[in-house]
Amino acid sequence: MRTGTNKWIVFCLLICLIDTVHAQNKIVVFQSDFGLKDGAVSAMKGVAAGVSADLKLYDLTHEIPAYNIWEAAYRLQQTVPYWPAGTVFVSVVDPGVGTNRKSVVVKTKSGHFIVTPDNGTLTLIAESSGIDEIREIDEAVNRRAASQKSYTFHGRDVYAYTAARLAAGVIRFEQVGPSLPNEVVKIAYQKAVIENKKLKGNIAVLDIQYGNIWTNISDSLFNLLQINYTDVLHAVMYHHHQKVYEGDMPYAQTFGAVAKGKPLAYLNSLMQLSFALNQDSFAKKYSIASGSEWSVEVWRK
């Protein structure tokens, strides 16, 4: 009986150790809309380093357009899966800083942690990775010392501090604060669907360097149309349901398959349907942007 009990104790300890390791891989990844013109990002990293000099601190991006919660949501979905389980992300696009929006830490089903305001930033990662548990940050415990009079920099005083403590193993996930229902604030947008041989989706983001249009229509959904290279597609793009662009273009494997300046449809590096002009900006030429209010319809010509 004693042997069986000892084995059970060892098993429980191993499970706890595995969970602790996942929460303590000492990696923190930051994203924000702060830009790099001032010391805001450096201040967050300084707070994290002050918790533990052993932490590895990385940047996802700090060039999210100001107040653009949707793009913050997209960049998390785009990037989180490529980091090892246990990585702690800090996402601060927080136009409601200091208001009653909740400050939370989400543990995804993939074993990642995201420290952020619950303001829509978690919309896409909740759908793609799934939520294992959500905890509201207890600021009585998890807040930088002597920062209680500061109401406008929770990225430094609450999020970076809490993320660092979690990543460094100073606290366990259970010590972040009280557990919440596994529901987050969500931004409404056009889900990718196929109806009567017509694809509908969202213009999720721009490949901003080149002006390409990236949608949320996956290759698996696109392939249901049985499109071959050189087949012509008809695309209509909308902003708040108002048509902004309508045109035809071939489905191509590479940009060079069409003449310079000509449009094409292709699958991007995330294997999602996208649109481009060869060596030109589709977004600039046709005044296309991205976000939850932008949508697209596509069908075979």
PDB file of C-alpha atoms in Angstrom:
ATOM      1  CA  MET A   1       0.000   0.000   0.000  1.00  0.00           C
ATOM      2  CA  ARG A   2       2.878   2.344   0.862  1.00  0.00           C
ATOM      3  CA  THR A   3       4.552   1.676  -2.523  1.00  0.00           C
ATOM      4  CA  GLY A   4       1.359   2.527  -4.362  1.00  0.00           C
ATOM      5  CA  THR A   5       0.969   5.732  -2.327  1.00  0.00           C
ATOM      6  CA  ASN A   6       4.553   6.756  -3.021  1.00  0.00           C
ATOM      7  CA  LYS A   7       4.064   6.194  -6.757  1.00  0.00           C
ATOM      8  CA  TRP A   8       0.950   8.355  -6.675  1.00  0.00           C
ATOM      9  CA  ILE A   9       2.828  11.147  -4.874  1.00  0.00           C
ATOM     10  CA  VAL A  10       5.668  10.983  -7.412  1.00  0.00           C
ATOM     11  CA  PHE A  11       3.157  11.057 -10.279  1.00  0.00           C
ATOM     12  CA  CYS A  12       1.431  14.146  -8.843  1.00  0.00           C
ATOM     13  CA  LEU A  13       4.766  15.889  -8.350  1.00  0.00           C
ATOM     14  CA  LEU A  14       5.743  15.185 -11.962  1.00  0.00           C
ATOM     15  CA  ILE A  15       2.448  16.618 -13.231  1.00  0.00           C
ATOM     16  CA  CYS A  16       2.992  19.749 -11.145  1.00  0.00           C
ATOM     17  CA  LEU A  17       6.572  20.001 -12.402  1.00  0.00           C
ATOM     18  CA  ILE A  18       5.469  19.735 -16.050  1.00  0.00           C
ATOM     19  CA  ASP A  19       2.868  22.473 -15.547  1.00  0.00           C
ATOM     20  CA  THR A  20       5.440  24.656 -13.790  1.00  0.00           C
ATOM     21  CA  VAL A  21       7.978  24.203 -16.586  1.00  0.00           C
ATOM     22  CA  HIS A  22       5.394  25.251 -19.150  1.00  0.00           C
ATOM     23  CA  ALA A  23       4.788  28.447 -17.182  1.00  0.00           C
ATOM     24  CA  GLN A  24       8.462  29.088 -16.564  1.00  0.00           C
ATOM     25  CA  ASN A  25      10.403  28.847 -19.804  1.00  0.00           C
ATOM     26  CA  LYS A  26      11.677  32.369 -19.036  1.00  0.00           C
ATOM     27  CA  ILE A  27      10.572  33.821 -22.401  1.00  0.00           C
ATOM     28  CA  VAL A  28       8.508  37.018 -22.604  1.00  0.00           C
ATOM     29  CA  VAL A  29       7.371  38.437 -25.961  1.00  0.00           C
ATOM     30  CA  PHE A  30       6.057  42.009 -26.158  1.00  0.00           C
ATOM     31  CA  GLN A  31       3.710  43.698 -28.624  1.00  0.00           C
ATOM     32  CA  SER A  32       2.168  47.163 -28.426  1.00  0.00           C
ATOM     33  CA  ASP A  33       1.117  50.244 -30.363  1.00  0.00           C
ATOM     34  CA  PHE A  34       3.799  52.323 -28.609  1.00  0.00           C
ATOM     35  CA  GLY A  35       6.278  52.589 -31.461  1.00  0.00           C
ATOM     36  CA  LEU A  36       9.979  53.017 -30.700  1.00  0.00           C
ATOM     37  CA  LYS A  37      10.243  56.784 -30.651  1.00  0.00           C
ATOM     38  CA  ASP A  38      10.329  57.030 -26.868  1.00  0.00           C
ATOM     39  CA  GLY A  39      11.229  54.903 -23.846  1.00  0.00           C
ATOM     40  CA  ALA A  40       7.909  53.111 -23.284  1.00  0.00           C
ATOM     41  CA  VAL A  41       9.029  49.732 -24.646  1.00  0.00           C
ATOM     42  CA  SER A  42      12.356  49.967 -22.865  1.00  0.00           C
ATOM     43  CA  ALA A  43      10.545  50.736 -19.611  1.00  0.00           C
ATOM     44  CA  MET A  44       8.463  47.558 -19.910  1.00  0.00           C
ATOM     45  CA  LYS A  45      11.558  45.484 -20.563  1.00  0.00           C
ATOM     46  CA  GLY A  46      13.325  47.179 -17.668  1.00  0.00           C
ATOM     47  CA  VAL A  47      10.522  46.182 -15.308  1.00  0.00           C
ATOM     48  CA  ALA A  48      10.710  42.606 -16.579  1.00  0.00           C
ATOM     49  CA  ALA A  49      14.494  42.491 -16.192  1.00  0.00           C
ATOM     50  CA  GLY A  50      14.088  43.843 -12.660  1.00  0.00           C
ATOM     51  CA  VAL A  51      11.974  40.808 -11.793  1.00  0.00           C
ATOM     52  CA  SER A  52      14.603  38.419 -13.156  1.00  0.00           C
ATOM     53  CA  ALA A  53      17.767  39.070 -15.131  1.00  0.00           C
ATOM     54  CA  ASP A  54      17.509  35.511 -16.471  1.00  0.00           C
ATOM     55  CA  LEU A  55      14.474  36.275 -18.607  1.00  0.00           C
ATOM     56  CA  LYS A  56      14.743  36.290 -22.397  1.00  0.00           C
ATOM     57  CA  LEU A  57      12.873  39.348 -23.692  1.00  0.00           C
ATOM     58  CA  TYR A  58      11.731  39.572 -27.317  1.00  0.00           C
ATOM     59  CA  ASP A  59       9.539  41.819 -29.455  1.00  0.00           C
ATOM     60  CA  LEU A  60       6.648  40.689 -31.608  1.00  0.00           C
ATOM     61  CA  THR A  61       5.986  44.227 -32.881  1.00  0.00           C
ATOM     62  CA  HIS A  62       5.509  47.717 -31.501  1.00  0.00           C
ATOM     63  CA  GLU A  63       4.199  49.115 -34.787  1.00  0.00           C
ATOM     64  CA  ILE A  64       0.527  48.215 -34.318  1.00  0.00           C
ATOM     65  CA  PRO A  65      -1.391  51.292 -35.534  1.00  0.00           C
ATOM     66  CA  ALA A  66      -2.489  53.387 -32.556  1.00  0.00           C
ATOM     67  CA  TYR A  67      -5.573  51.966 -30.798  1.00  0.00           C
ATOM     68  CA  ASN A  68      -5.970  49.196 -33.421  1.00  0.00           C
ATOM     69  CA  ILE A  69      -7.158  46.319 -31.246  1.00  0.00           C
ATOM     70  CA  TRP A  70      -8.047  44.222 -34.293  1.00  0.00           C
ATOM     71  CA  GLU A  71      -4.492  44.233 -35.614  1.00  0.00           C
ATOM     72  CA  ALA A  72      -3.188  43.308 -32.170  1.00  0.00           C
ATOM     73  CA  ALA A  73      -5.565  40.331 -32.238  1.00  0.00           C
ATOM     74  CA  TYR A  74      -4.347  39.324 -35.685  1.00  0.00           C
ATOM     75  CA  ARG A  75      -0.641  39.553 -34.845  1.00  0.00           C
ATOM     76  CA  LEU A  76      -1.138  37.288 -31.840  1.00  0.00           C
ATOM     77  CA  GLN A  77      -2.926  34.684 -33.948  1.00  0.00           C
ATOM     78  CA  GLN A  78      -0.225  34.977 -36.608  1.00  0.00           C
ATOM     79  CA  THR A  79       2.718  34.605 -34.237  1.00  0.00           C
ATOM     80  CA  VAL A  80       1.881  32.712 -31.036  1.00  0.00           C
ATOM     81  CA  PRO A  81       1.894  29.191 -32.576  1.00  0.00           C
ATOM     82  CA  TYR A  82       5.550  29.523 -33.600  1.00  0.00           C
ATOM     83  CA  TRP A  83       6.768  30.000 -30.003  1.00  0.00           C
ATOM     84  CA  PRO A  84       7.339  27.135 -27.563  1.00  0.00           C
ATOM     85  CA  ALA A  85       4.682  26.232 -25.021  1.00  0.00           C
ATOM     86  CA  GLY A  86       5.114  28.230 -21.841  1.00  0.00           C
ATOM     87  CA  THR A  87       6.038  31.481 -23.611  1.00  0.00           C
ATOM     88  CA  VAL A  88       4.395  34.511 -22.014  1.00  0.00           C
ATOM     89  CA  PHE A  89       3.125  37.246 -24.337  1.00  0.00           C
ATOM     90  CA  VAL A  90       2.418  40.824 -23.303  1.00  0.00           C
ATOM     91  CA  SER A  91      -0.008  42.588 -25.661  1.00  0.00           C
ATOM     92  CA  VAL A  92      -0.730  46.235 -24.905  1.00  0.00           C
ATOM     93  CA  VAL A  93      -3.081  48.005 -27.291  1.00  0.00           C
ATOM     94  CA  ASP A  94      -5.224  49.602 -24.666  1.00  0.00           C
ATOM     95  CA  PRO A  95      -7.289  52.670 -25.597  1.00  0.00           C
ATOM     96  CA  GLY A  96      -9.384  52.009 -22.484  1.00  0.00           C
ATOM     97  CA  VAL A  97      -6.437  52.077 -20.070  1.00  0.00           C
ATOM     98  CA  GLY A  98      -7.561  53.046 -16.591  1.00  0.00           C
ATOM     99  CA  THR A  99     -11.225  52.174 -17.241  1.00  0.00           C
ATOM    100  CA  ASN A 100     -13.131  49.141 -15.982  1.00  0.00           C
ATOM    101  CA  ARG A 101     -11.965  46.763 -18.751  1.00  0.00           C
ATOM    102  CA  LYS A 102     -10.428  43.685 -17.187  1.00  0.00           C
ATOM    103  CA  SER A 103      -6.699  42.999 -17.077  1.00  0.00           C
ATOM    104  CA  VAL A 104      -6.241  39.278 -17.628  1.00  0.00           C
ATOM    105  CA  VAL A 105      -3.849  36.441 -18.267  1.00  0.00           C
ATOM    106  CA  VAL A 106      -5.116  33.753 -20.625  1.00  0.00           C
ATOM    107  CA  LYS A 107      -3.654  30.274 -20.771  1.00  0.00           C
ATOM    108  CA  THR A 108      -4.348  28.797 -24.207  1.00  0.00           C
ATOM    109  CA  LYS A 109      -4.939  25.141 -24.946  1.00  0.00           C
ATOM    110  CA  SER A 110      -1.550  25.192 -26.700  1.00  0.00           C
ATOM    111  CA  GLY A 111       0.141  26.104 -23.401  1.00  0.00           C
ATOM    112  CA  HIS A 112       0.914  29.769 -24.140  1.00  0.00           C
ATOM    113  CA  PHE A 113       0.136  32.682 -21.807  1.00  0.00           C
ATOM    114  CA  ILE A 114      -1.137  36.092 -22.914  1.00  0.00           C
ATOM    115  CA  VAL A 115      -1.158  39.101 -20.589  1.00  0.00           C
ATOM    116  CA  THR A 116      -3.448  41.809 -21.932  1.00  0.00           C
ATOM    117  CA  PRO A 117      -6.538  43.912 -21.422  1.00  0.00           C
ATOM    118  CA  ASP A 118      -9.640  41.923 -22.320  1.00  0.00           C
ATOM    119  CA  ASN A 119     -10.831  44.412 -24.925  1.00  0.00           C
ATOM    120  CA  GLY A 120     -11.042  42.316 -28.100  1.00  0.00           C
ATOM    121  CA  THR A 121      -7.330  41.547 -28.370  1.00  0.00           C
ATOM    122  CA  LEU A 122      -8.069  37.889 -27.628  1.00  0.00           C
ATOM    123  CA  THR A 123     -10.749  37.499 -30.330  1.00  0.00           C
ATOM    124  CA  LEU A 124      -8.746  35.446 -32.825  1.00  0.00           C
ATOM    125  CA  ILE A 125      -6.377  33.533 -30.558  1.00  0.00           C
ATOM    126  CA  ALA A 126      -9.383  32.286 -28.571  1.00  0.00           C
ATOM    127  CA  GLU A 127     -10.784  30.814 -31.791  1.00  0.00           C
ATOM    128  CA  SER A 128      -7.564  29.407 -33.233  1.00  0.00           C
ATOM    129  CA  SER A 129      -5.748  28.140 -30.124  1.00  0.00           C
ATOM    130  CA  GLY A 130      -8.623  27.807 -27.685  1.00  0.00           C
ATOM    131  CA  ILE A 131      -8.740  28.948 -24.068  1.00  0.00           C
ATOM    132  CA  ASP A 132      -7.769  26.622 -21.256  1.00  0.00           C
ATOM    133  CA  GLU A 133      -8.236  29.143 -18.438  1.00  0.00           C
ATOM    134  CA  ILE A 134      -8.510  32.895 -17.788  1.00  0.00           C
ATOM    135  CA  ARG A 135      -7.464  34.718 -14.651  1.00  0.00           C
ATOM    136  CA  GLU A 136      -7.980  38.367 -13.786  1.00  0.00           C
ATOM    137  CA  ILE A 137      -4.814  40.076 -12.579  1.00  0.00           C
ATOM    138  CA  ASP A 138      -4.949  40.813  -8.863  1.00  0.00           C
ATOM    139  CA  GLU A 139      -3.273  44.221  -8.805  1.00  0.00           C
ATOM    140  CA  ALA A 140      -2.981  44.156  -5.030  1.00  0.00           C
ATOM    141  CA  VAL A 141      -0.289  41.511  -5.544  1.00  0.00           C
ATOM    142  CA  ASN A 142       0.777  41.655  -9.186  1.00  0.00           C
ATOM    143  CA  ARG A 143       1.595  45.296  -9.695  1.00  0.00           C
ATOM    144  CA  ARG A 144       4.919  47.100  -9.708  1.00  0.00           C
ATOM    145  CA  ALA A 145       5.715  48.559  -6.290  1.00  0.00           C
ATOM    146  CA  ALA A 146       4.758  52.208  -5.711  1.00  0.00           C
ATOM    147  CA  SER A 147       2.875  52.445  -9.030  1.00  0.00           C
ATOM    148  CA  GLN A 148      -0.656  52.651  -7.607  1.00  0.00           C
ATOM    149  CA  LYS A 149      -0.996  56.361  -8.478  1.00  0.00           C
ATOM    150  CA  SER A 150      -0.219  55.707 -12.141  1.00  0.00           C
ATOM    151  CA  TYR A 151      -3.373  55.093 -14.209  1.00  0.00           C
ATOM    152  CA  THR A 152      -2.153  55.292 -17.803  1.00  0.00           C
ATOM    153  CA  PHE A 153       0.742  52.835 -18.165  1.00  0.00           C
ATOM    154  CA  HIS A 154      -0.555  49.422 -17.190  1.00  0.00           C
ATOM    155  CA  GLY A 155       1.777  47.943 -19.801  1.00  0.00           C
ATOM    156  CA  ARG A 156       4.696  48.800 -17.550  1.00  0.00           C
ATOM    157  CA  ASP A 157       3.116  48.665 -14.100  1.00  0.00           C
ATOM    158  CA  VAL A 158       0.833  45.639 -14.417  1.00  0.00           C
ATOM    159  CA  TYR A 159       1.303  43.626 -17.612  1.00  0.00           C
ATOM    160  CA  ALA A 160       5.099  43.538 -17.957  1.00  0.00           C
ATOM    161  CA  TYR A 161       5.458  43.011 -14.212  1.00  0.00           C
ATOM    162  CA  THR A 162       2.928  40.167 -14.055  1.00  0.00           C
ATOM    163  CA  ALA A 163       4.279  38.517 -17.209  1.00  0.00           C
ATOM    164  CA  ALA A 164       7.827  38.586 -15.872  1.00  0.00           C
ATOM    165  CA  ARG A 165       6.798  37.093 -12.534  1.00  0.00           C
ATOM    166  CA  LEU A 166       4.938  34.318 -14.312  1.00  0.00           C
ATOM    167  CA  ALA A 167       7.694  33.569 -16.832  1.00  0.00           C
ATOM    168  CA  ALA A 168      10.393  33.597 -14.154  1.00  0.00           C
ATOM    169  CA  GLY A 169       8.451  31.272 -11.857  1.00  0.00           C
ATOM    170  CA  VAL A 170       8.048  33.870  -9.101  1.00  0.00           C
ATOM    171  CA  ILE A 171       4.316  33.120  -9.251  1.00  0.00           C
ATOM    172  CA  ARG A 172       2.279  30.206 -10.578  1.00  0.00           C
ATOM    173  CA  PHE A 173      -0.579  30.821 -12.977  1.00  0.00           C
ATOM    174  CA  GLU A 174      -3.023  30.267 -10.112  1.00  0.00           C
ATOM    175  CA  GLN A 175      -1.418  33.209  -8.285  1.00  0.00           C
ATOM    176  CA  VAL A 176      -2.177  35.696 -11.072  1.00  0.00           C
ATOM    177  CA  GLY A 177      -5.628  36.310  -9.592  1.00  0.00           C
ATOM    178  CA  PRO A 178      -9.157  34.918  -9.521  1.00  0.00           C
ATOM    179  CA  SER A 179     -10.373  32.565 -12.238  1.00  0.00           C
ATOM    180  CA  LEU A 180     -12.881  33.916 -14.770  1.00  0.00           C
ATOM    181  CA  PRO A 181     -15.312  32.184 -17.158  1.00  0.00           C
ATOM    182  CA  ASN A 182     -13.599  31.084 -20.384  1.00  0.00           C
ATOM    183  CA  GLU A 183     -15.150  33.906 -22.393  1.00  0.00           C
ATOM    184  CA  VAL A 184     -13.452  36.980 -23.804  1.00  0.00           C
ATOM    185  CA  VAL A 185     -14.580  40.232 -25.379  1.00  0.00           C
ATOM    186  CA  LYS A 186     -14.863  39.549 -29.118  1.00  0.00           C
ATOM    187  CA  ILE A 187     -14.777  41.789 -32.164  1.00  0.00           C
ATOM    188  CA  ALA A 188     -17.402  40.924 -34.783  1.00  0.00           C
ATOM    189  CA  TYR A 189     -16.067  40.158 -38.267  1.00  0.00           C
ATOM    190  CA  GLN A 190     -16.847  38.146 -41.403  1.00  0.00           C
ATOM    191  CA  LYS A 191     -15.898  34.515 -40.805  1.00  0.00           C
ATOM    192  CA  ALA A 192     -14.544  32.598 -43.782  1.00  0.00           C
ATOM    193  CA  VAL A 193     -17.376  30.616 -45.395  1.00  0.00           C
ATOM    194  CA  ILE A 194     -18.432  29.226 -48.774  1.00  0.00           C
ATOM    195  CA  GLU A 195     -21.987  29.768 -50.009  1.00  0.00           C
ATOM    196  CA  ASN A 196     -23.240  28.730 -53.455  1.00  0.00           C
ATOM    197  CA  LYS A 197     -19.681  28.425 -54.797  1.00  0.00           C
ATOM    198  CA  LYS A 198     -18.856  31.923 -53.511  1.00  0.00           C
ATOM    199  CA  LEU A 199     -16.180  32.492 -50.860  1.00  0.00           C
ATOM    200  CA  LYS A 200     -16.790  35.140 -48.216  1.00  0.00           C
ATOM    201  CA  GLY A 201     -14.216  36.334 -45.744  1.00  0.00           C
ATOM    202  CA  ASN A 202     -12.529  39.133 -43.887  1.00  0.00           C
ATOM    203  CA  ILE A 203      -9.631  41.305 -45.063  1.00  0.00           C
ATOM    204  CA  ALA A 204      -7.667  40.456 -41.974  1.00  0.00           C
ATOM    205  CA  VAL A 205      -4.484  42.452 -42.489  1.00  0.00           C
ATOM    206  CA  LEU A 206      -2.257  44.057 -45.113  1.00  0.00           C
ATOM    207  CA  ASP A 207       1.177  42.778 -46.024  1.00  0.00           C
ATOM    208  CA  ILE A 208       2.040  46.360 -45.305  1.00  0.00           C
ATOM    209  CA  GLN A 209       5.509  46.540 -46.835  1.00  0.00           C
ATOM    210  CA  TYR A 210       4.159  45.617 -50.263  1.00  0.00           C
ATOM    211  CA  GLY A 211       0.490  46.573 -50.073  1.00  0.00           C
ATOM    212  CA  ASN A 212      -0.810  43.037 -50.572  1.00  0.00           C
ATOM    213  CA  ILE A 213      -4.267  42.091 -49.284  1.00  0.00           C
ATOM    214  CA  TRP A 214      -4.429  39.131 -46.881  1.00  0.00           C
ATOM    215  CA  THR A 215      -7.761  37.462 -46.115  1.00  0.00           C
ATOM    216  CA  ASN A 216      -8.834  34.883 -43.543  1.00  0.00           C
ATOM    217  CA  ILE A 217      -9.887  32.402 -46.270  1.00  0.00           C
ATOM    218  CA  SER A 218      -7.796  29.268 -45.767  1.00  0.00           C
ATOM    219  CA  ASP A 219      -6.374  27.087 -48.500  1.00  0.00           C
ATOM    220  CA  SER A 220      -8.637  24.212 -47.406  1.00  0.00           C
ATOM    221  CA  LEU A 221     -11.721  26.357 -47.931  1.00  0.00           C
ATOM    222  CA  PHE A 222     -10.384  27.862 -51.157  1.00  0.00           C
ATOM    223  CA  ASN A 223      -9.624  24.404 -52.552  1.00  0.00           C
ATOM    224  CA  LEU A 224     -13.323  23.534 -52.377  1.00  0.00           C
ATOM    225  CA  LEU A 225     -13.747  25.706 -55.468  1.00  0.00           C
ATOM    226  CA  GLN A 226     -11.307  23.415 -57.324  1.00  0.00           C
ATOM    227  CA  ILE A 227      -9.425  26.351 -58.800  1.00  0.00           C
ATOM    228  CA  ASN A 228      -6.358  25.717 -60.962  1.00  0.00           C
ATOM    229  CA  TYR A 229      -3.470  28.067 -61.658  1.00  0.00           C
ATOM    230  CA  THR A 230      -4.365  30.597 -64.407  1.00  0.00           C
ATOM    231  CA  ASP A 231      -8.107  30.259 -63.665  1.00  0.00           C
ATOM    232  CA  VAL A 232      -9.693  33.697 -63.374  1.00  0.00           C
ATOM    233  CA  LEU A 233     -11.281  34.810 -60.114  1.00  0.00           C
ATOM    234  CA  HIS A 234     -13.738  37.630 -59.562  1.00  0.00           C
ATOM    235  CA  ALA A 235     -13.187  39.570 -56.318  1.00  0.00           C
ATOM    236  CA  VAL A 236     -15.335  42.214 -54.626  1.00  0.00           C
ATOM    237  CA  MET A 237     -14.053  44.053 -51.544  1.00  0.00           C
ATOM    238  CA  TYR A 238     -16.225  45.961 -49.082  1.00  0.00           C
ATOM    239  CA  HIS A 239     -15.818  48.441 -46.256  1.00  0.00           C
ATOM    240  CA  HIS A 240     -18.800  48.513 -43.900  1.00  0.00           C
ATOM    241  CA  HIS A 241     -20.657  46.590 -46.636  1.00  0.00           C
ATOM    242  CA  GLN A 242     -19.994  49.342 -49.185  1.00  0.00           C
ATOM    243  CA  LYS A 243     -18.208  48.162 -52.338  1.00  0.00           C
ATOM    244  CA  VAL A 244     -14.715  49.617 -52.700  1.00  0.00           C
ATOM    245  CA  TYR A 245     -13.204  47.352 -55.367  1.00  0.00           C
ATOM    246  CA  GLU A 246     -14.396  44.874 -57.987  1.00  0.00           C
ATOM    247  CA  GLY A 247     -12.238  43.123 -60.550  1.00  0.00           C
ATOM    248  CA  ASP A 248     -10.905  39.973 -62.199  1.00  0.00           C
ATOM    249  CA  MET A 249      -7.508  38.377 -61.748  1.00  0.00           C
ATOM    250  CA  PRO A 250      -5.809  35.021 -62.329  1.00  0.00           C
ATOM    251  CA  TYR A 251      -4.977  32.614 -59.544  1.00  0.00           C
ATOM    252  CA  ALA A 252      -1.179  32.360 -59.645  1.00  0.00           C
ATOM    253  CA  GLN A 253       1.609  30.547 -57.838  1.00  0.00           C
ATOM    254  CA  THR A 254       4.034  33.479 -57.867  1.00  0.00           C
ATOM    255  CA  PHE A 255       3.922  37.242 -58.384  1.00  0.00           C
ATOM    256  CA  GLY A 256       5.977  36.942 -61.565  1.00  0.00           C
ATOM    257  CA  ALA A 257       3.236  34.919 -63.234  1.00  0.00           C
ATOM    258  CA  VAL A 258       1.606  38.213 -64.283  1.00  0.00           C
ATOM    259  CA  ALA A 259       3.012  41.346 -65.891  1.00  0.00           C
ATOM    260  CA  LYS A 260       4.344  44.150 -63.720  1.00  0.00           C
ATOM    261  CA  GLY A 261       1.490  46.142 -62.192  1.00  0.00           C
ATOM    262  CA  LYS A 262      -1.143  43.482 -62.956  1.00  0.00           C
ATOM    263  CA  PRO A 263      -3.343  41.874 -60.257  1.00  0.00           C
ATOM    264  CA  LEU A 264      -3.246  38.273 -59.102  1.00  0.00           C
ATOM    265  CA  ALA A 265      -4.702  36.031 -56.433  1.00  0.00           C
ATOM    266  CA  TYR A 266      -2.358  33.722 -54.500  1.00  0.00           C
ATOM    267  CA  LEU A 267      -1.915  31.825 -51.242  1.00  0.00           C
ATOM    268  CA  ASN A 268       0.300  33.692 -48.785  1.00  0.00           C
ATOM    269  CA  SER A 269       2.856  32.244 -46.365  1.00  0.00           C
ATOM    270  CA  LEU A 270       0.047  31.403 -43.916  1.00  0.00           C
ATOM    271  CA  MET A 271      -1.771  29.529 -46.709  1.00  0.00           C
ATOM    272  CA  GLN A 272      -4.589  32.071 -46.898  1.00  0.00           C
ATOM    273  CA  LEU A 273      -6.091  33.605 -50.021  1.00  0.00           C
ATOM    274  CA  SER A 274      -4.472  36.941 -50.819  1.00  0.00           C
ATOM    275  CA  PHE A 275      -4.389  39.564 -53.575  1.00  0.00           C
ATOM    276  CA  ALA A 276      -1.520  41.580 -54.981  1.00  0.00           C
ATOM    277  CA  LEU A 277      -0.233  43.701 -57.825  1.00  0.00           C
ATOM    278  CA  ASN A 278       3.085  42.502 -59.181  1.00  0.00           C
ATOM    279  CA  GLN A 279       5.676  45.016 -57.899  1.00  0.00           C
ATOM    280  CA  ASP A 280       3.017  47.535 -56.873  1.00  0.00           C
ATOM    281  CA  SER A 281       0.675  48.212 -53.941  1.00  0.00           C
ATOM    282  CA  PHE A 282      -2.836  46.825 -54.323  1.00  0.00           C
ATOM    283  CA  ALA A 283      -3.887  48.544 -51.095  1.00  0.00           C
ATOM    284  CA  LYS A 284      -2.637  51.978 -52.151  1.00  0.00           C
ATOM    285  CA  LYS A 285      -3.909  51.840 -55.724  1.00  0.00           C
ATOM    286  CA  TYR A 286      -7.452  50.829 -54.762  1.00  0.00           C
ATOM    287  CA  SER A 287      -7.660  52.433 -51.267  1.00  0.00           C
ATOM    288  CA  ILE A 288      -8.064  49.100 -49.498  1.00  0.00           C
ATOM    289  CA  ALA A 289      -7.396  48.742 -45.777  1.00  0.00           C
ATOM    290  CA  SER A 290      -7.937  45.913 -43.300  1.00  0.00           C
ATOM    291  CA  GLY A 291      -9.797  45.233 -40.095  1.00  0.00           C
ATOM    292  CA  SER A 292     -13.020  43.780 -38.764  1.00  0.00           C
ATOM    293  CA  GLU A 293     -15.114  46.107 -40.937  1.00  0.00           C
ATOM    294  CA  TRP A 294     -13.475  44.977 -44.213  1.00  0.00           C
ATOM    295  CA  SER A 295     -14.758  41.949 -46.139  1.00  0.00           C
ATOM    296  CA  VAL A 296     -14.346  40.196 -49.479  1.00  0.00           C
ATOM    297  CA  GLU A 297     -16.306  37.922 -51.792  1.00  0.00           C
ATOM    298  CA  VAL A 298     -14.593  35.710 -54.364  1.00  0.00           C
ATOM    299  CA  TRP A 299     -15.807  33.296 -57.018  1.00  0.00           C
ATOM    300  CA  ARG A 300     -14.644  31.652 -60.204  1.00  0.00           C
ATOM    301  CA  LYS A 301     -15.219  33.884 -63.217  1.00  0.00           C
TER     302      LYS A 301
END
